Structure formats: C-alpha cells, structure tokens
XYZ file of C-alpha atoms in Angstrom:
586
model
C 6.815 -82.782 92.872
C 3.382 -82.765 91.332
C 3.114 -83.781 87.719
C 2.122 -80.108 86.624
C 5.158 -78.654 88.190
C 7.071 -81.389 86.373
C 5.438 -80.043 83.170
C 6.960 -76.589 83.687
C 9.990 -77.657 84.474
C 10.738 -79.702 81.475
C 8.249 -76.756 79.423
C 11.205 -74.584 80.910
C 13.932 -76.655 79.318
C 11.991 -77.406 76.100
C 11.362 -73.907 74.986
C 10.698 -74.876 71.718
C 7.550 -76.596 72.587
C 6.394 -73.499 73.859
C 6.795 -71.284 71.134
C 5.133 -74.335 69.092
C 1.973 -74.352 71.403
C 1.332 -70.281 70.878
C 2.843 -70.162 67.613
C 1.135 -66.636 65.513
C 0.075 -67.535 61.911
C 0.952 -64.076 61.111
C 4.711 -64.940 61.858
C 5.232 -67.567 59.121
C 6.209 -65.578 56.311
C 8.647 -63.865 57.910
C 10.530 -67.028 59.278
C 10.315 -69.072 55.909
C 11.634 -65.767 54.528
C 14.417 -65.399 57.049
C 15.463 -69.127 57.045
C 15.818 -69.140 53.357
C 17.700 -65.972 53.562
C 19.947 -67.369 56.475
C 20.602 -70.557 54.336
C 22.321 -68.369 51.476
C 24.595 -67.128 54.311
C 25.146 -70.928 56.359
C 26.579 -72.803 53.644
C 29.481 -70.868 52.440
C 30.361 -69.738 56.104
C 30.037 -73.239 57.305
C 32.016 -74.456 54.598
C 34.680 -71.886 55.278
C 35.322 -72.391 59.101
C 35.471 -75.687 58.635
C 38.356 -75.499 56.343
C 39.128 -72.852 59.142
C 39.567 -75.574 61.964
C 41.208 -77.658 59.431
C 38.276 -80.074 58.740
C 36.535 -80.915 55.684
C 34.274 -78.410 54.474
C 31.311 -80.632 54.753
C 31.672 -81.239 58.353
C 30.473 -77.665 58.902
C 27.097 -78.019 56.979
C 26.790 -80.875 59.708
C 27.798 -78.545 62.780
C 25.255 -76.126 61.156
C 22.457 -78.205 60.687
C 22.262 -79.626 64.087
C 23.149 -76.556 65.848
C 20.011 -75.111 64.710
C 17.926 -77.738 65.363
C 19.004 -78.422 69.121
C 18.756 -75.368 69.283
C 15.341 -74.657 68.053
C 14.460 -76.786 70.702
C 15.936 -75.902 73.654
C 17.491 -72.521 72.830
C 16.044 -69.668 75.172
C 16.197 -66.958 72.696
C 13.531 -66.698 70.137
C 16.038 -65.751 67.281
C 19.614 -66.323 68.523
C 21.577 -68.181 65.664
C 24.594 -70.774 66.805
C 26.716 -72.725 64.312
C 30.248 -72.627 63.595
C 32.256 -69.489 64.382
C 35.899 -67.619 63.247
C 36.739 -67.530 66.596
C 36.904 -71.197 67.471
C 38.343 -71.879 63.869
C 41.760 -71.491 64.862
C 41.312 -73.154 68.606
C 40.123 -76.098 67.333
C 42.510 -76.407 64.634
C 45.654 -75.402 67.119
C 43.913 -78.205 69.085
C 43.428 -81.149 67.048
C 45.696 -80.960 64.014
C 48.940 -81.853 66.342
C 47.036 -84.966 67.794
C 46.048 -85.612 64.075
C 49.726 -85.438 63.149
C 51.567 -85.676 59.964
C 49.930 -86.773 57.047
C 46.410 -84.964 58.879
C 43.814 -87.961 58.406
C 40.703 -86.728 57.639
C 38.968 -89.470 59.473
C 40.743 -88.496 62.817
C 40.390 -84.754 62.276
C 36.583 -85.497 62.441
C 36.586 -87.674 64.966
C 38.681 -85.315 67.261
C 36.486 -82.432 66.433
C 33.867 -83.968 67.528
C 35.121 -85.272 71.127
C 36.174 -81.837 71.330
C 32.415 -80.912 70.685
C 31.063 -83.138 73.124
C 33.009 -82.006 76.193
C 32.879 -78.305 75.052
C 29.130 -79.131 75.717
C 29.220 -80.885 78.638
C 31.402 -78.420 79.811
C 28.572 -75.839 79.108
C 25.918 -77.696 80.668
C 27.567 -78.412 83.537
C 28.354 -74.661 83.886
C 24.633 -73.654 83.057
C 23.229 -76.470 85.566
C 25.457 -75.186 88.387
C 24.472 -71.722 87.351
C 27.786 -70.093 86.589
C 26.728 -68.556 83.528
C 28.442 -65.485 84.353
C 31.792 -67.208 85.102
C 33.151 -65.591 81.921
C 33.006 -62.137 83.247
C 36.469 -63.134 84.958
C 37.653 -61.953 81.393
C 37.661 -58.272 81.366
C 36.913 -56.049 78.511
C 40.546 -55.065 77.440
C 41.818 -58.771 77.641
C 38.823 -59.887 75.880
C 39.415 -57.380 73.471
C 43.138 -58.395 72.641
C 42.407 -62.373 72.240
C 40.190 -61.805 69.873
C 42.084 -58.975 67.889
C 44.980 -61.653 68.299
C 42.313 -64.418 66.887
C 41.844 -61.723 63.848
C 45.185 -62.094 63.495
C 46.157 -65.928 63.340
C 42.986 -66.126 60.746
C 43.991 -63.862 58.290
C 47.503 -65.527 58.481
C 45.955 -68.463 57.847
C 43.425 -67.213 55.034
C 46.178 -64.922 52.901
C 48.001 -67.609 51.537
C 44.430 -69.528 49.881
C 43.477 -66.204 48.722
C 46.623 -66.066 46.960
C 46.367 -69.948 46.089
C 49.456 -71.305 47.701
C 50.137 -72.970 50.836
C 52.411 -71.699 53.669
C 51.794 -73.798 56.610
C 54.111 -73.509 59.926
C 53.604 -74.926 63.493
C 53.181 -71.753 64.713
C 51.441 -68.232 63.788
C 54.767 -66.826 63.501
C 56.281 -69.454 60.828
C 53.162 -69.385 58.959
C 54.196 -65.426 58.665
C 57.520 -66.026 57.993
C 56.138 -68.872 55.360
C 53.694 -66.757 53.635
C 56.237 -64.031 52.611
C 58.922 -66.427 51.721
C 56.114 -67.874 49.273
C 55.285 -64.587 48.286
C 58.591 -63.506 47.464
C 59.014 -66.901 45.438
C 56.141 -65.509 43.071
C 53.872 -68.580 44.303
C 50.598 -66.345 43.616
C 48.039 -68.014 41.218
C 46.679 -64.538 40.022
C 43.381 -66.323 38.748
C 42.612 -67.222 42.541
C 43.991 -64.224 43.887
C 41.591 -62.506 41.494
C 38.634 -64.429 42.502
C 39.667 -64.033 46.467
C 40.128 -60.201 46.343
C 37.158 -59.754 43.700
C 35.232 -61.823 46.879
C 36.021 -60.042 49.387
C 35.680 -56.381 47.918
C 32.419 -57.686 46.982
C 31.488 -58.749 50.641
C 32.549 -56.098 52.381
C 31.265 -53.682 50.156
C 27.536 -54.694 50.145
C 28.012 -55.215 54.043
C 28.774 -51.200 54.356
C 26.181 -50.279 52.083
C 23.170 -53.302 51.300
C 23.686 -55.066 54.453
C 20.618 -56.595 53.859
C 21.553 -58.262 50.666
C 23.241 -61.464 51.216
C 26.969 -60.816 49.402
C 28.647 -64.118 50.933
C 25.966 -65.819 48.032
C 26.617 -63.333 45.676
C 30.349 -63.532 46.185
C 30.401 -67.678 46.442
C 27.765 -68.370 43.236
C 30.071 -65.504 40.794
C 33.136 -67.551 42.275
C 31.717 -70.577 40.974
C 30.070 -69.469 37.362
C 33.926 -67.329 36.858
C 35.621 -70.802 37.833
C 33.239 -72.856 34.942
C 33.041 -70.286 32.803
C 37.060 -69.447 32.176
C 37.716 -73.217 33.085
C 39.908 -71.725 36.062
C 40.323 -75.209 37.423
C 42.928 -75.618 34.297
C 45.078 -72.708 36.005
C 45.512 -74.208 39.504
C 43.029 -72.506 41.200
C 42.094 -74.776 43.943
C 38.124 -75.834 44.294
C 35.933 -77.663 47.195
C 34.847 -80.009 45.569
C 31.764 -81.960 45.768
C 30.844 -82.601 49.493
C 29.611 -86.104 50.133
C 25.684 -87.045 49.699
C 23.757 -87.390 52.489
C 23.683 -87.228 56.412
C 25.619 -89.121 58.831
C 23.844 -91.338 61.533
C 24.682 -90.417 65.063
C 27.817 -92.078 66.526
C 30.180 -91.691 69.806
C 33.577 -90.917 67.521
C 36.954 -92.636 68.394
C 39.638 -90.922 70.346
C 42.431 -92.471 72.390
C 43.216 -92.225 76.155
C 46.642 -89.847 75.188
C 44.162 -87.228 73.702
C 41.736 -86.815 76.625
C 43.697 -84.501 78.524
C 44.193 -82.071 75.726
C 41.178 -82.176 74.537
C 39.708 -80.928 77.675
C 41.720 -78.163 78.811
C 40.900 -76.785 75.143
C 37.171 -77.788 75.659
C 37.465 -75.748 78.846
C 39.334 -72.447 77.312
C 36.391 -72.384 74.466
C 34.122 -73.058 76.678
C 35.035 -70.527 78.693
C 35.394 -67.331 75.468
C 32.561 -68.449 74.123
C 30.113 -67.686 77.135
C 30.834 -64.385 77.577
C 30.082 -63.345 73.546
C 27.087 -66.033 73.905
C 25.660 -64.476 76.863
C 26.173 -60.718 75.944
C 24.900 -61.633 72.451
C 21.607 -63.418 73.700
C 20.725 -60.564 76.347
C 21.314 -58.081 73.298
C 18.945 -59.148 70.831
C 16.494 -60.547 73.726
C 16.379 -56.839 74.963
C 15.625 -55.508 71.751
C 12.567 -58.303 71.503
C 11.647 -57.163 74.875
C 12.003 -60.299 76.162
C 14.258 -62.042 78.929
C 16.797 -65.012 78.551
C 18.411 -66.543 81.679
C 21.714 -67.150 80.974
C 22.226 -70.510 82.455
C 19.835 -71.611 79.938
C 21.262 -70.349 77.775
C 24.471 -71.741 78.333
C 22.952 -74.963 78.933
C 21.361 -74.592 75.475
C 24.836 -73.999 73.817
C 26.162 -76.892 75.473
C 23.248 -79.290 74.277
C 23.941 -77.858 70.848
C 27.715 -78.828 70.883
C 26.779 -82.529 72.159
C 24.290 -83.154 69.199
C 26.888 -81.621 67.047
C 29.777 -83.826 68.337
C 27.431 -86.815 67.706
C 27.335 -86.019 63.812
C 30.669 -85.626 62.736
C 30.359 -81.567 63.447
C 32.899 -79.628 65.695
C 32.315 -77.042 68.562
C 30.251 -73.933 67.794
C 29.385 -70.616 69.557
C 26.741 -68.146 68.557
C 26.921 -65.819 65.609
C 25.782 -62.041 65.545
C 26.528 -61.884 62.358
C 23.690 -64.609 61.510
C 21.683 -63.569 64.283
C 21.410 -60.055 62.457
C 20.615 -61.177 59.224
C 17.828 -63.515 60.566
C 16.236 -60.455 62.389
C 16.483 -58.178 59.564
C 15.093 -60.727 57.255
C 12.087 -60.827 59.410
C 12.573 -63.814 61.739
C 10.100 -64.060 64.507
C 11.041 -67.526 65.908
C 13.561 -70.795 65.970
C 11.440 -72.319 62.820
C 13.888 -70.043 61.155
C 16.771 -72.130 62.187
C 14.440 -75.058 61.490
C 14.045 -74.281 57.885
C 17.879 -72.994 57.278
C 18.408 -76.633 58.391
C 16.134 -78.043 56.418
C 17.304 -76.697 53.454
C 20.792 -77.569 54.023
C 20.365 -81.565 54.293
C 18.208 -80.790 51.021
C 20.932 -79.705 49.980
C 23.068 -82.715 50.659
C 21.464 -85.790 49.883
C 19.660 -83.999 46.351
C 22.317 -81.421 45.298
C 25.936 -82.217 46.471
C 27.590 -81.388 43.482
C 26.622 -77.519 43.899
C 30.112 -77.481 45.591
C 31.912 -78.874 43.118
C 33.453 -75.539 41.448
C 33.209 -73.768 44.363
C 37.110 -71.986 44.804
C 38.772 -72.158 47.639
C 39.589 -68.683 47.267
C 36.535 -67.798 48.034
C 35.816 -69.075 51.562
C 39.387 -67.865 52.237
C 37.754 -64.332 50.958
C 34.356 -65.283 54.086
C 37.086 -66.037 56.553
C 39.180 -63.370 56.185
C 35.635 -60.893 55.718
C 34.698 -62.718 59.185
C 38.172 -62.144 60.388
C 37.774 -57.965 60.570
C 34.410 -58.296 62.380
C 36.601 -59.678 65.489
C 39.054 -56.675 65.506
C 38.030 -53.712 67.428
C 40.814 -51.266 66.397
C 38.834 -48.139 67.875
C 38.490 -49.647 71.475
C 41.882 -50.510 71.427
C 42.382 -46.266 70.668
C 39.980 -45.457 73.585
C 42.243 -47.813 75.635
C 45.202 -45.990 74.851
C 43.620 -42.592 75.652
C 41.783 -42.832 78.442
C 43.841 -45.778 80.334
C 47.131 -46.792 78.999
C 47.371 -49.847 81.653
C 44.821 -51.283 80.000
C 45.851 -50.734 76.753
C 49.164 -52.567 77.487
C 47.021 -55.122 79.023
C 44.891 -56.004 75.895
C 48.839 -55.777 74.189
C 49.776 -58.344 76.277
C 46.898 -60.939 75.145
C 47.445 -60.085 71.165
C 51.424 -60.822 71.595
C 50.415 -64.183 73.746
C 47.840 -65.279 71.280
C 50.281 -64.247 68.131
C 53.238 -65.230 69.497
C 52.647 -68.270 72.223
C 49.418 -69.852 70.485
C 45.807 -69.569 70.250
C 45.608 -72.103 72.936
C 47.505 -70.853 75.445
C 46.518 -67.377 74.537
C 42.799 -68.438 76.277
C 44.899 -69.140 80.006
C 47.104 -66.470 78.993
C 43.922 -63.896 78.553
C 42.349 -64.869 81.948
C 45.763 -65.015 84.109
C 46.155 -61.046 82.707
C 42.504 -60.714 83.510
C 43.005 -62.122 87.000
C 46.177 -60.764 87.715
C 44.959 -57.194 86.741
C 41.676 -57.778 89.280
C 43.937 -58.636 91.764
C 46.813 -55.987 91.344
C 43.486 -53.794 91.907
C 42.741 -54.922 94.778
C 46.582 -55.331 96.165
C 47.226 -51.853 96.178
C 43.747 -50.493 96.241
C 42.813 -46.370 96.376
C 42.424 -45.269 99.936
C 42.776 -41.793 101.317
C 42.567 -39.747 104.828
C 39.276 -37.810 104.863
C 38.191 -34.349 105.702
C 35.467 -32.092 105.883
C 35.177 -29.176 103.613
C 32.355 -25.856 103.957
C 30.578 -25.975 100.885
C 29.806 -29.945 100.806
C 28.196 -32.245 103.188
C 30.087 -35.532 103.985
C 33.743 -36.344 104.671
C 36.256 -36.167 101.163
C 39.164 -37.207 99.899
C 41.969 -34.863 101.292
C 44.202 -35.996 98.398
C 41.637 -34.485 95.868
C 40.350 -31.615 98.418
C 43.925 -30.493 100.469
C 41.911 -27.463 102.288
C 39.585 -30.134 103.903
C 39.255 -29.847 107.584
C 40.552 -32.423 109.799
C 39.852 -32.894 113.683
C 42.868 -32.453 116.009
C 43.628 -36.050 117.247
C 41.998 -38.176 114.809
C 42.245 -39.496 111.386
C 39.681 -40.572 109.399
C 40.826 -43.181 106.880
C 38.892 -45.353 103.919
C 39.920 -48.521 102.064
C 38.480 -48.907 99.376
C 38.334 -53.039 99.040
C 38.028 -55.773 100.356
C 40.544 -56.845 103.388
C 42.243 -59.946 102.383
C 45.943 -61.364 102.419
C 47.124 -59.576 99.826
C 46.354 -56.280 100.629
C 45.849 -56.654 104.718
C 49.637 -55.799 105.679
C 49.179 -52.809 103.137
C 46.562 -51.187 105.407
C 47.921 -51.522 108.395
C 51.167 -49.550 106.988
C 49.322 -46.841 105.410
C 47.123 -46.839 109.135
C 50.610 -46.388 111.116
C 51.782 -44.257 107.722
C 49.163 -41.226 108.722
C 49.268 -41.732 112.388
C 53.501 -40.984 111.941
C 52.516 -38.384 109.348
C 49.553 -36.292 111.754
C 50.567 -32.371 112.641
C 50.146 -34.150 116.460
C 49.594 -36.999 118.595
C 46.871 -38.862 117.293
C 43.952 -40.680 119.505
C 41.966 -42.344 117.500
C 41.328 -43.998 113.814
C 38.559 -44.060 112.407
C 38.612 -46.360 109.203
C 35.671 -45.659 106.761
C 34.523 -49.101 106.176
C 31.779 -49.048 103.652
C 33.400 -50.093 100.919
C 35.328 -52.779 102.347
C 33.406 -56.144 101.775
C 35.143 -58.729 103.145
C 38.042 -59.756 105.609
C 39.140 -63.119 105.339
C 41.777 -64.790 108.327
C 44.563 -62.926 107.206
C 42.643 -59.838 107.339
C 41.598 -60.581 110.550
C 45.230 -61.710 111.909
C 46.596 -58.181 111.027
C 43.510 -56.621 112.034
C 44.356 -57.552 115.079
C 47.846 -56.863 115.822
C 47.576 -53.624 114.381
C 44.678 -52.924 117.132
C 47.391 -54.120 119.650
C 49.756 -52.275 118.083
C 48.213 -48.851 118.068
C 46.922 -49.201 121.512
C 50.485 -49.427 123.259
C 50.255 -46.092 121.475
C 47.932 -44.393 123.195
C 45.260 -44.753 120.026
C 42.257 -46.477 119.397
C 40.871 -47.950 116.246
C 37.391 -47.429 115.282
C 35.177 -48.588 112.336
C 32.208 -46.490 110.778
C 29.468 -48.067 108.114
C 30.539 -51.326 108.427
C 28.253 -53.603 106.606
C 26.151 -56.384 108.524
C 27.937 -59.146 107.116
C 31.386 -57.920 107.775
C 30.538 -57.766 111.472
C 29.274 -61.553 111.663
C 32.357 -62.519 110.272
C 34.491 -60.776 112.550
C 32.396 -62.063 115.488
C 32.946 -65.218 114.126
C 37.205 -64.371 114.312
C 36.416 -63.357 117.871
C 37.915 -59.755 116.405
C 34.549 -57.896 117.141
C 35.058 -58.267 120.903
C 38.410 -57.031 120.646
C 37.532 -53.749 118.576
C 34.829 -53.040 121.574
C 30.851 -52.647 120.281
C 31.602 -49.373 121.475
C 33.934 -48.167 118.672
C 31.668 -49.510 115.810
C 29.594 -46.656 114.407
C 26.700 -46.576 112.011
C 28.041 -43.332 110.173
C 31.261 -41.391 110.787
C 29.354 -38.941 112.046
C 28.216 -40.705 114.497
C 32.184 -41.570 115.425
C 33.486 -37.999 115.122
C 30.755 -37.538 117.654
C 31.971 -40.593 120.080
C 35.366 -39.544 119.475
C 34.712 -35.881 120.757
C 32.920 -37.589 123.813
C 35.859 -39.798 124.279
C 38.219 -37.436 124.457
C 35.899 -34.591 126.149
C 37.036 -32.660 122.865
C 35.132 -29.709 121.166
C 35.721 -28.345 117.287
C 34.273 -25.975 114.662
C 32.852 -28.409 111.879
C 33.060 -26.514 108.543
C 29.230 -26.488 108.369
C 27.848 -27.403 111.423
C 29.428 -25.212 113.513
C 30.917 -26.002 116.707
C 30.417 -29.453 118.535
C 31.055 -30.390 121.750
C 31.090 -33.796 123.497
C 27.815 -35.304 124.214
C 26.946 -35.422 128.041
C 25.429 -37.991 129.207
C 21.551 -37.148 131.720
C-alpha cells in the first residue's frame, strides 16, 4: 500500500481532519451559535441521566464532553450529536447497581460504568470493522417499538417519586410501583419539590410544542435554581445536586473484578445492540437531509470510539441523541466544531464555575427525565399496530410486559428472541398458493384470491413463497401431496413457482428429494420454473439437480406449461392466448 492510499484510509477514519482542511469561514457563526445553544441543553440532560443510571450527576458532564470530542473527530456525520441517552439510563443502572450492591459506592458505580463503556465500544467497533452495521435490523419495528415504550415506562417509575421528593426504590420495576404508591398514600410528597418538578416539566414541554427553538430545559433548570435560593427551599427538604466537583479527570483503565466481567458484557452486548439501530437510522436521517452520505460501519465504529474515550474518563455508555441533534441543526450548526465548542464550554464550566450546581433541585432533572421519557413512547404506532395487524400489536405487548415486568435487561434478549421468533414463524408457515390463469390479466394468480382462474387438466402449478429450509421443508412437501390429493383428476405434473424461494439448505434438499421419489411412484413429475441461478448451483452441489432432470427446469412457467403440454401430447384453451397445443419437434 502506497503512502497516499494510506493517507485516505486513515483521512477516511479521521473525518474530522477533513472537514478541518475545507472548513467555510462563512460556517463559523452558525456553529459557535449552535454549540453555545447545545451547551444550555447538555448540562442539565447530562446531569439528569446520570442520576438516571444511578451515577453521580457529574459523571455525565464527563460522558458528554468526550463524546463530542471523539466524536468530532472521527464521527461520519457532519452534525450528529452523541452523549448520554434515556434509553441506556435504566440499562446501565439495572446493570451495575446490583454488582455495586448495598450501600451503592459511588466510587464503584463509576468505575463499573465505565468498563461497561469500554466494551459497549469495543463491542461497536468490532461490529463496524466487521461491517455488521446493520445487524440491528434483526429487531423489527413492533418489538423495537415495545422496548422502548417499556423503557418509557421503567423511567418515569423511576423519575415520579424525585418529582414528588421522596424515595421509593425496589429491585424491580414492579416494587418500585408498588413503592411509589405506598409512599404516596403515606403523604411522603414535599409539595415545594413537587411544585418545582411539575412547574418544570409543564414548562418544558410546553415551549417544546410551541418555541421548540427556545431552549426550555435552561429555562426550566436556571428558574429551578433562583425559586430554590430565593424561597430558601433547601430549608423544606427539597433535595438539590449539589456542587459537582472542580475540574477534569485524567484518563485511567477503572477497576472491576473478574465476577463482574461476564455481566458486564452480555449488557455491553444488548446496548450495543438497541443502540445501533436508533444510531444508524438517526445518522442516515439527518445525513439525507444534508444531502450527504454516512456509511454505517463508520458510523458505528465512531460510536464505539466514543464509548472507549468515555469509559476512560469516569463517563458511562452513550448513544446518539435526536433530540440534540435537532437543536444543533436548527440553531444553525454546519459542522462537529459545534460539539467542539459545547465541550469546551462544559469543562469551562467545571474547573471555573462548579458551584453553578449547587441549588440546582433534584426535582428538576427528574422533570428532563421524565420530559425525555415521552419522546421514547410511540402511543400512535402502537394504534396503527392494532388496526392494521393485531399480531404485531401483541408482539410489541409482549416486549413492554418483558421489559416492565422481567427487567430492562432481559427485556433487550427478550425483544430480539420475539423479533426472531416472529421472522421465523414467517417463514415456518409461509403464504403459498396453487396458481391459475385468468382472461383479463396476463400471468399466472393466486387461485385463493382469484377462484374463477383457469387451471390445466393434469397439472398444478404451485408457489412458495420463502426460502426452503428445515423448518418449513416438510411443510411443502405436504401442501405439494395436499393439492395433488385435492385435483378434480389425476395429476401429471407439478410445477412449483420458484422465484421467490431463495435458498434450500440440506434439509431442504433431503425432502426435496424424497418427495421427487415419492410423487414419481405416482405417476407425476416435479418441475421447477424461475429458479434463480444460485439456487441451482446449490442443488448441483446436493447432487439434487441431476435428479430433478435439466429437462424439467424452466426459465418461466410459461415455458413449463408449454413442456408440460409437449410431455403429455396435451392441448388447452389458455384464457388469453387461445388454444395451445404441444410443440412438435422438425
């Protein structure tokens, strides 16, 4: 490799230098602009889902800050925002706080975090370098749906009782619940904070419906804090931050034992794995709308290199945020110096003004949370689902109640084993149907849909529509014999339809075979039309192709009504053709 290509290889992975070398003047105001703008929005959301995952508030100003710089750097997308995110708040929490145990040291919170960080981004690189960023489209739309209205859940049990300023902590999402009310019921509500939570959020999601440009989580926070000085609130319980500590930590490998590796992983994988999908579809959305295009193994890749340099800070793993995202684009951001600058202005923030925290309420970033929180439920899919497919409705059921009721953890193998299982009870009992012709359409239809559709005497045209594997293999040879039991008369041949079937692996092929057998001591033959290229290799490969005959493998199933009306020396009145008669040979 020449040291040019080298260049572009490592210009490829360093994107950041390449948006440095054709930088536009004319951009600058609008990314100082937007990464000022952003910063009002990272600090109190940072804050919050750190508390979230049950960390120290200051550890997500960390995750923040380095998030945007790695990503500035190596990040694909010109204006794609990562830091922390609602939707990992509760998996890393579910995670780590058991390992932490009782008591919950601080200390080992953030050291766990950020092992959990630093194989969440392995994880992602090693799925980006072996170029499986689409690996998360195994979790289909209703499932994906259902975790995260079931995530929407768990976080606003976990949020109500702050904004109400009591505690109600269980081991699960259902004791918190039963917790929460029992509190409730015990008059445990500090009306101050409940004030200052609900006045919060009304405030937030008010100015998000109608001035979504105006940035209400500052609004919201900075009134939290002057109503908390300025009525001494602190004197009637209401819970505060608290000043976060000055200055920035120096990179370090944190501590974990060898007990905690195996847990740690399988939840780095389940993140890993949700947060692909919403990174992915996220990044190709706003790239689109730039006109520009964003491999996703990069950008995966770029995700994972963020989570690494987060877990080597004391910061916890992160995902990308369209909420963020959307303010940095409205504000006017044109590239990743607006991450630069929200970053900037953040550890400004912490080594010269750490006290800013120090009447923040805790109501308040329960009031973020819970704001964040309704972004992830999707109440008018789940309607669609339940009019236009109820399956799948019951389907994205089935991941809320496992998330809800089993844990947040679990819920992630939960959501792809429903995602799976539904792919493959698909393709188990596909849609097939016996064809026909009809007189006002070309091509051969679905006699199930079209009952007056013509049908030759003696054969049976039938299509599969899937792929032939051991699941459904046995299946199609029983519908096969099925029709040929079912026929008006004795039936010569079969003609399967074969373009939509993609694949037949060995236990395909087995069947395949015995069914030939089978129908052959019957008098019939089998017969394939449109079969792909592929298809054919592999059954030559099986040694099935000699078996079926070359002979009784058609291009089109024209082509095989045709060689079955020669076969058989057989003439009929096609519905638009007219008659046909056998073809004779010269």
């Amino acid at each position: 490799m020449t040291s040019n290509e080298l260049r572009r290889k490592a210009l490829h992975w360093l994107p950041g230098i390449q948006i440095v070398a054709r930088y536009e003047k004319r951009w600058l105001g609008g990314d100082l602009t937007a990464g000022l703008a952003l910063t009002a929005l990272l600090v109190p959301q940072g804050m919050a889902y750190a508390q979230l995952a049950g960390l120290p508030a200051v550890t997500g100003l960390y995750t923040t800050v380095l998030s945007l710089i790695a990503y500035a750097l190596v990040g694909p997308s010109r204006i794609l925002v990562l830091g922390p995110d609602s939707s990992l708040g509760p998996l890393i929490a579910a995670t780590i706080l058991p390992l932490v145990g009782a008591g919950g040291d601080p200390a080992k919170a953030i050291a766990l975090a950020g092992v959990l960080s630093l194989m969440m981004g392995a994880v992602c690189i090693g799925a980006g370098a072996a170029k499986l960023g689409t690996v998360a489209e195994l979790l289909s739309k209703p499932v994906r749906i259902g975790y995260l209205n079931g995530i929407g859940i768990v976080v606003l049990v976990s949020q109500l009782p702050k904004l109400l300023g009591f505690k109600a902590e269980g081991d699960t999402t259902l004791a918190e619940i039963r917790n929460f009310f029992g509190s409730l019921f015990e008059g445990s509500t500090n009306l101050a904070a409940l004030t200052i939570g609900l006045s919060c959020l009304a405030l937030i999601l008010a100015i998000r419906r109608w001035k979504p440009r105006v940035p209400a989580v500052l609004l919201a926070v900075v009134g939290a804090t002057v109503a908390v000085v300025w009525f001494d609130l602190a004197e009637r319980g209401v819970s505060l931050v608290g000043s976060v500590p000055s200055g920035f930590p120096k990179p370090s490998l944190p501590a974990f034992s060898a007990g905690d590796i195996r847990t740690l992983f399988l939840a780095a994988v389940g993140m890993a794995f949700v947060t692909l999908a919403d990174t992915s579809a996220l990044s190709r959305a706003f790239a689109q709308e730039a006109g520009d295009e964003v491999d996703p193994n990069q950008e995966i890749v770029a995700l994972g290199v963020a989570n690494v340099a987060a877990g080597l800070f004391q910061g916890f793993p992160l995902s990308a945020s369209s909420s963020r995202t959307a303010v940095a684009k409205t504000a006017g951001a044109h590239s990743q110096l607006v991450g630069v600058v929200g970053a900037v202005a953040i550890v400004t923030l912490l080594v010269a003004a750490n006290d800013l925290t120090a009447n923040m309420p805790t109501a308040s970033l329960a009031a973020i949370v819970i704001a964040a929180a309704f972004t992830l439920f999707d109440i008018r899919e789940v309607v669609w689902l339940w009019r236009v497919r109820r399956t799948e409705f019951w389907l994205s059921m089935s991941a809320v109640l496992g998330v809800v009721v089993i844990g947040v953890l679990e819920g992630i193998v939960i959501a792809i084993v429903l995602s799976l299982g539904a792919f493959i009870q698909r393709a188990w009992r596909p849609h097939d149907a016996e064809l026909g012709r009809l007189a006002d359409r070309k091509g051969y239809h679905d006699r199930g849909r079209h009952p007056n559709a013509s049908t030759l005497p003696g054969l049976i045209i039938y299509r599969f529509d899937a792929p032939m594997f051991f699941a459904n293999a046995e299946h199609f040879a029983r519908r096969v014999k099925q029709l040929v039991d079912e026929a008006d008369g004795p039936v010569r041949w079969v003609v399967v339809a074969a373009e939509p079937i993609t694949d037949v692996d060995t236990t395909g092929a087995e069947i395949l075979a015995t069914l030939i057998r089978d129908l052959r001591r019957q008098g019939i033959e089998l017969a394939f039309a449109e079969m792909k290229g592929p298809v054919k290799d592999r059954l030559r490969r099986y040694e099935l192709y000699d078996l079926i005959g070359d002979g009784m493998i058609f291009p089109t199933i024209g082509t095989a009504v045709d060689g079955y009306l020669t076969a058989t020396n057989s003439e009929w009145v096609d519905p638009i053709d007219g008659p046909r008669k056998p073809r004779r040979e010269t």
